Coordinates of C-alpha atoms and ligand atoms in Angstrom, one line a residue:
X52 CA 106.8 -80.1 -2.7
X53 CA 108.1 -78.3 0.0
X54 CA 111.0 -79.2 1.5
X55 CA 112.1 -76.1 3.5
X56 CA 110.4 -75.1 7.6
X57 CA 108.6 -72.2 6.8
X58 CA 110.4 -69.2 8.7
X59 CA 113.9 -68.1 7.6
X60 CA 114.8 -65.2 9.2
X61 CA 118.3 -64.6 7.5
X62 CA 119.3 -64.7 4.2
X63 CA 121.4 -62.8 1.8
X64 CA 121.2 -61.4 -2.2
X65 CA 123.5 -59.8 -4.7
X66 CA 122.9 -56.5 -2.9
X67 CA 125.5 -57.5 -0.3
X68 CA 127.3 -61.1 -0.9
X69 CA 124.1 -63.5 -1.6
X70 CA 124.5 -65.3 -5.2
X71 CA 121.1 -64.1 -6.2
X72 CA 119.1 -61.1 -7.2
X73 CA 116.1 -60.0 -4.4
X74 CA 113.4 -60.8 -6.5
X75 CA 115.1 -64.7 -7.7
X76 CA 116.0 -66.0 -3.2
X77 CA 112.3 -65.0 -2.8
X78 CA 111.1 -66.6 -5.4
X79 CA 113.3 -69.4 -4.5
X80 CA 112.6 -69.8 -0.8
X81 CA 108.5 -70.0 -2.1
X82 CA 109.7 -73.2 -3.9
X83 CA 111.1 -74.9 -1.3
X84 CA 108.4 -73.6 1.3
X85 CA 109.4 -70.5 2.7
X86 CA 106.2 -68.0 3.6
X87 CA 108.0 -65.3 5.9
X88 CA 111.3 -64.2 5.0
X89 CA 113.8 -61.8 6.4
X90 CA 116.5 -60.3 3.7
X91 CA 119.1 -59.2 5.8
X92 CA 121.8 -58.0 3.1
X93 CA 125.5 -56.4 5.2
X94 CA 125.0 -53.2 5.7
X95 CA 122.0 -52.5 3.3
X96 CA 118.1 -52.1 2.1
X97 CA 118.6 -51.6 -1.2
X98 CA 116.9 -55.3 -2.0
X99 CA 113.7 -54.6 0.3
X100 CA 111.5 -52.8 -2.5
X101 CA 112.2 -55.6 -4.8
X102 CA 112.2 -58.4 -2.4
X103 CA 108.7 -57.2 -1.2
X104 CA 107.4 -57.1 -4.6
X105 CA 108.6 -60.7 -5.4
X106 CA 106.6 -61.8 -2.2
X107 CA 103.9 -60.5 -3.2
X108 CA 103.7 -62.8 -6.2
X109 CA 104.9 -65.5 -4.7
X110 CA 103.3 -65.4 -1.4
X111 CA 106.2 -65.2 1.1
X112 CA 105.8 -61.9 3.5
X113 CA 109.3 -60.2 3.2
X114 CA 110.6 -58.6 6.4
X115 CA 113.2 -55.5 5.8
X116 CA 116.3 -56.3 7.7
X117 CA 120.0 -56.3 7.4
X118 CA 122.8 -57.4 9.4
X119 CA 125.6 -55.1 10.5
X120 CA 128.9 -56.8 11.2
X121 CA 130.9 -55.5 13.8
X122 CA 134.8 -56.3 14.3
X123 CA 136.0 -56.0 17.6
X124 CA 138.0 -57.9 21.3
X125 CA 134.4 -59.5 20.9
X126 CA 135.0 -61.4 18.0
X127 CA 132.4 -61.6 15.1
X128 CA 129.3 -59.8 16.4
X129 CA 127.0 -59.4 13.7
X130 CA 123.4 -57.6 14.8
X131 CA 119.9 -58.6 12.8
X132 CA 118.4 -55.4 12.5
X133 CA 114.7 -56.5 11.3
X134 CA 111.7 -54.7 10.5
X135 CA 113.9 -51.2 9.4
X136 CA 112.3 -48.8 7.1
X137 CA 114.3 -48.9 3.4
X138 CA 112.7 -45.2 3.4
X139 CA 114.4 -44.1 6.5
X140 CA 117.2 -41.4 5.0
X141 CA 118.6 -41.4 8.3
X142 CA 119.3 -44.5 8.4
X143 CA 120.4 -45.0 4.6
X144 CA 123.4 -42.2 5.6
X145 CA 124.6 -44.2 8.2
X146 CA 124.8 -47.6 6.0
X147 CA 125.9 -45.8 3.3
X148 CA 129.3 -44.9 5.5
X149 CA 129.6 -48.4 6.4
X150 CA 129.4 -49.6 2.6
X151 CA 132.1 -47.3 2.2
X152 CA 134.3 -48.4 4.4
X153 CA 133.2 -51.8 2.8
X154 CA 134.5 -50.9 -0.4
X155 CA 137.9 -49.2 0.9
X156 CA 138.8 -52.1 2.7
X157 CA 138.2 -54.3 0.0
X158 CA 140.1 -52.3 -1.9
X159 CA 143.0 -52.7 0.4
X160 CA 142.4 -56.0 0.7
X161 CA 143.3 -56.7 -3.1
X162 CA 146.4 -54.3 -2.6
X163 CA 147.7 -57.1 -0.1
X164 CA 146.4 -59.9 -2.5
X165 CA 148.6 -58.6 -5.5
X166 CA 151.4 -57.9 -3.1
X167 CA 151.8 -61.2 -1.8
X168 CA 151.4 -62.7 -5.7
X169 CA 147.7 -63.4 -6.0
X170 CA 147.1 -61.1 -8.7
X171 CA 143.1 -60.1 -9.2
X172 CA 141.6 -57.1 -10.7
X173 CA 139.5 -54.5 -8.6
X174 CA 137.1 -54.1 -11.4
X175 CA 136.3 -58.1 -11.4
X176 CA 135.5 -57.9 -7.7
X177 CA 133.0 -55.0 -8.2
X178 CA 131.7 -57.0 -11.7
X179 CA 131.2 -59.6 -9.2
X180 CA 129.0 -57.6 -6.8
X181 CA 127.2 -56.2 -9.1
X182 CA 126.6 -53.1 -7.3
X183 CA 125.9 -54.6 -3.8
X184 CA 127.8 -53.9 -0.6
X185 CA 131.0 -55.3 -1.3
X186 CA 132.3 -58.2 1.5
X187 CA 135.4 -60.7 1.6
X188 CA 132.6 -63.3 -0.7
X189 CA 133.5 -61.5 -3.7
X190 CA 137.1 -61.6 -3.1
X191 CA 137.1 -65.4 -2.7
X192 CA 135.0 -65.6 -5.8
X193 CA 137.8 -63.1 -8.0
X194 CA 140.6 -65.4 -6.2
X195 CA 138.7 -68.8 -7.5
X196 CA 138.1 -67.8 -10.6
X197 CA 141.7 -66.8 -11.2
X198 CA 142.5 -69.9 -10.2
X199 CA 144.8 -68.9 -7.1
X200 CA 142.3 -71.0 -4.8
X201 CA 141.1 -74.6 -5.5
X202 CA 137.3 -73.7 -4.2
X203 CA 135.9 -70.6 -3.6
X204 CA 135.5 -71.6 0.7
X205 CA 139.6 -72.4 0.9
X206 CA 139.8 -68.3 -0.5
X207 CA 138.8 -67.9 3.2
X208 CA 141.5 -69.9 4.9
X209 CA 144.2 -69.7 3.3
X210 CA 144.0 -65.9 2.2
X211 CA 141.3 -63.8 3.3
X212 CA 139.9 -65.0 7.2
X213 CA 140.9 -63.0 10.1
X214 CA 145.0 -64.1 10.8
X215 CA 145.1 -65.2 6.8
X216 CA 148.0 -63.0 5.2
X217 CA 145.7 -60.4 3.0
X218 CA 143.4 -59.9 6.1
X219 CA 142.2 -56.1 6.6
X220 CA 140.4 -55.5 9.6
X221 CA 137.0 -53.5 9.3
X222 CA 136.5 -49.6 10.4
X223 CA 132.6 -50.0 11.4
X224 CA 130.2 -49.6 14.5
X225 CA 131.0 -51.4 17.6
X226 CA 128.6 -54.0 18.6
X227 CA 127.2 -51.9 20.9
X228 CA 126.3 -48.8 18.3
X229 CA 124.8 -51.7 16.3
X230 CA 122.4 -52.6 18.4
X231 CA 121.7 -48.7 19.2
X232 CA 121.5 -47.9 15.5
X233 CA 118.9 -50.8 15.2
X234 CA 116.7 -49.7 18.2
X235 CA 117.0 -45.9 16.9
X236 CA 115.6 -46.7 13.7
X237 CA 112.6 -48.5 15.1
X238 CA 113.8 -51.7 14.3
X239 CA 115.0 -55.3 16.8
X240 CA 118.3 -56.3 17.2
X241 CA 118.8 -59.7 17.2
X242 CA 122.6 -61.4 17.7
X243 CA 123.2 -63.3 14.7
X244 CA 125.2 -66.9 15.2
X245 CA 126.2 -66.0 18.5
X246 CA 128.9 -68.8 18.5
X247 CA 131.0 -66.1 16.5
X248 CA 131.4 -64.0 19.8
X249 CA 134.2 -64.2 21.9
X250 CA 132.8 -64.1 25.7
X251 CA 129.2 -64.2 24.9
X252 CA 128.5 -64.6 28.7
X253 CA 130.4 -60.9 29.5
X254 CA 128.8 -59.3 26.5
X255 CA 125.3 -60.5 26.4
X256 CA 124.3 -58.0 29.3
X257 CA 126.0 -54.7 27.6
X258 CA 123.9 -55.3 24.7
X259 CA 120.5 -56.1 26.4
X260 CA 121.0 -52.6 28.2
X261 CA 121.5 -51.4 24.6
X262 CA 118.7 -52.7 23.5
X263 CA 119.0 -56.2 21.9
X264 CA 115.9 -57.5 21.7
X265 CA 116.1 -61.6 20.1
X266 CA 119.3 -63.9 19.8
X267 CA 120.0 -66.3 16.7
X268 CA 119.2 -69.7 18.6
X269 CA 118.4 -71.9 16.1
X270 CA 121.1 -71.6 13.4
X271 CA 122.5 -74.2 10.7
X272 CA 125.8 -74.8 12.2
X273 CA 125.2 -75.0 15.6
X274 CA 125.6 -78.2 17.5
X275 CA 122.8 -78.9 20.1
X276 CA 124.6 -77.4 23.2
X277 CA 124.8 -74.3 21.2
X278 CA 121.3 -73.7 20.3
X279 CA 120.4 -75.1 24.2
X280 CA 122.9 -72.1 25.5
X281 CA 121.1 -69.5 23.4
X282 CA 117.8 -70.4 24.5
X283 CA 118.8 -70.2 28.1
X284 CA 120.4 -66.7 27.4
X285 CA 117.0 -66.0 25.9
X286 CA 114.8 -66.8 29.4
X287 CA 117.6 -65.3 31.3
X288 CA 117.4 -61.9 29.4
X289 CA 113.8 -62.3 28.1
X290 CA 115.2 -62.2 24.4
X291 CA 113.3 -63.6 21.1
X292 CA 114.9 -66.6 20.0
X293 CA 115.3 -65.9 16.0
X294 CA 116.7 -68.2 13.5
X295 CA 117.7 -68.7 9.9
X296 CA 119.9 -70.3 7.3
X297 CA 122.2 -67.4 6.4
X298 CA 121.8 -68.7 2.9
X299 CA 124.3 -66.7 0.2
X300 CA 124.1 -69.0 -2.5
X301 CA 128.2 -69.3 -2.5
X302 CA 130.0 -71.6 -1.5
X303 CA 129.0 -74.0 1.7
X304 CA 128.5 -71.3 3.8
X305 CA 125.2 -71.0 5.8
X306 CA 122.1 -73.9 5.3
X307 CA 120.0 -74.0 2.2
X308 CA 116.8 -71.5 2.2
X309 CA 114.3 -72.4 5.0
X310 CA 117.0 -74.9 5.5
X311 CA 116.8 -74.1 9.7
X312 CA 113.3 -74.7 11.9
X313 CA 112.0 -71.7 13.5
X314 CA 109.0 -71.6 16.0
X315 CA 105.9 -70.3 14.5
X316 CA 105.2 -68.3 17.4
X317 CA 108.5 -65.9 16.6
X318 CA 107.4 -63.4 14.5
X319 CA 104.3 -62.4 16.6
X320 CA 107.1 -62.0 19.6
X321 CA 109.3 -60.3 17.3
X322 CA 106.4 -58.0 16.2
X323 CA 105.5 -57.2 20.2
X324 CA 109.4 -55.7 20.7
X325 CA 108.8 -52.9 17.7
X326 CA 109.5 -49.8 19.7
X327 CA 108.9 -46.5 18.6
X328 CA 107.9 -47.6 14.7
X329 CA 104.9 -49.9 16.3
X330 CA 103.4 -47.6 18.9
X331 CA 103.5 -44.7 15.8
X332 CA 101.6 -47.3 13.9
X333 CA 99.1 -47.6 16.1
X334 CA 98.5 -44.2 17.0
X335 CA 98.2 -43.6 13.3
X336 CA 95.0 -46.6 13.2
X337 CA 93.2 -44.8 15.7
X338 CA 93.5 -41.4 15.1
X339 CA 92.3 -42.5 11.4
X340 CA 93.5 -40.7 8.3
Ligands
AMP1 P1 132.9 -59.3 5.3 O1 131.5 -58.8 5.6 O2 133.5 -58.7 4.1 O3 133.8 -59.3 6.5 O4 132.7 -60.8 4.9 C1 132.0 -61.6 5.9 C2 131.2 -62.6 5.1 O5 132.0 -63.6 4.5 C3 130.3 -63.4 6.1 O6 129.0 -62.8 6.2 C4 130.1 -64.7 5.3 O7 129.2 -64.6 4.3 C5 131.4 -64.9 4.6 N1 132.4 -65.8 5.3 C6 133.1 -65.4 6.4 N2 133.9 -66.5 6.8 C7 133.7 -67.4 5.8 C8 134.3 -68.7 5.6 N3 135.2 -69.2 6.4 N4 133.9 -69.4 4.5 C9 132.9 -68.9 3.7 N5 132.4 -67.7 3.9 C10 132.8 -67.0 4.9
ZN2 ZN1 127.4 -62.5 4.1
FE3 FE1 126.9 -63.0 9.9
FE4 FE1 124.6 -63.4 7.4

């Protein structure tokens, strides 16, 4: 029976900080209802291929996204970048140099950790990702399992959020080159759970004039007034409305898979807002081969 909406157009995998492999959250999210599904793993399409595949199967159309978080006076922008080509080289170099920095803050992050006397091993927080882009989730994961935390979400608080004593900041694109890298690549920005942004109303029209094409309305942990705001922003600037669960499997973070109702009638709009990639497309269908 189904008991997830059938849109959710962000969720994470072990190819970034999600719990489980491409193939298994699409295979998932089919059981609990999910037919269209954006994997938007930080800084990374390495799960598209697989993801895809698994839809295939398990009938739920896979849409090729990640989500690039950006660390700035504006708080915790994070962009949606969907319908981006796991092909694209171009594109791969520039999230490959984010992943590093990923991985060298990490890095320093568990420098601090030991410092302060929380030992944990490097090599257990890369066991833990297994390979994906490494992010803060697998550091409060190491600190559990040590046993220096009493649940994997207190890691955050006490230890690793912004302000906690073995915070690093993030070297990375500013919110405005994320929403530029999306558009580049013939993808559409969307403004993940805007209610991370600090002045939303000031910074909402320097990224429509980059480009941002949808904002994160309908989102698991925002209150009514939140969700009404973003739809507002959405008529003012003629944005998408998007939505999803940001599901990572760990911890309480983000709403189960299809956890988060999102109007039918968003992917068609979403669809209508591919630039450069769309009008190729097209051009391609009627000159024929
Ligand atoms: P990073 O990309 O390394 O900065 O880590 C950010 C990720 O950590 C977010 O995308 C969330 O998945 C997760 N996260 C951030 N804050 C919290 C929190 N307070 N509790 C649980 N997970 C969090
Ligand atoms: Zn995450
Ligand atoms: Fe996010
Ligand atoms: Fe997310």
């Amino acid at each position: 029976m189904s008991v997830g909406y059938p849109i959710d157009l962000h969720t994470h995998s072990l190819r970034s900080d999600g719990a489980l492999g491409p193939a298994a959250l699409v295979e998932r999210a089919a059981e609990r209802g999910v037919k269209i599904q954006a994997l938007a793993d930080h800084d990374t399409l390495a799960g598209a291929a697989e993801a895809m595949a698994a839809g295939e199967r398990v009938g739920v159309r896979v849409i090729p996204s990640t989500e690039l978080n950006t660390e700035s006076e504006w708080g915790d922008v994070h962009i949606l970048g969907y319908f981006l080509d796991p092909a694209d080289a171009a594109l791969e170099d520039r999230l490959r140099w984010l992943r590093e920095h990923r991985g060298k803050r990490i890095e320093l992050m568990v420098e601090k950790l030991n410092a302060l006397g929380y030992p944990i091993a490097l090599a257990r927080v890369m066991e833990i990702a297994q390979g994906g882009s490494l992010g803060r989730p697998h550091l409060a994961q190491a600190l559990f399992e040590a046993g220096h935390v009493p649940t994997y979400d207190s890691a955050f608080d006490t230890l690793i959020a912004k302000d906690a004593p073995a915070y690093v900041s993030r070297v990375g694109l500013s919110p405005l080159e994320a929403v530029q890298l999306v558009v580049a690549h013939g993808g559409v920005p969307s403004l993940a759970h805007p209610f991370t942004v600090i002045g939303l109303d000031l910074l909402m029209p320097l990224i429509v004039a980059a480009g941002l094409a949808g904002i994160e309305a309908y989102y698991g942990s925002h209150p009514p007034a939140m969700t009404a705001t973003c739809l507002s922003l959405a008529r003012r600037y003629d944005l998408v409305p998007t939505g999803g669960s940001d599901f990572h499997g760990r911890g309480d973070h983000g709403a189960p898979l299809g956890g988060v109702f999102v109007p039918p009638e968003t992917i068609a709009a979403l669809e209508a807002r591919r630039g450069g990639q769309a009008a190729a497309t097209m051009t391609t269908a009627v000159g024929g081969d």
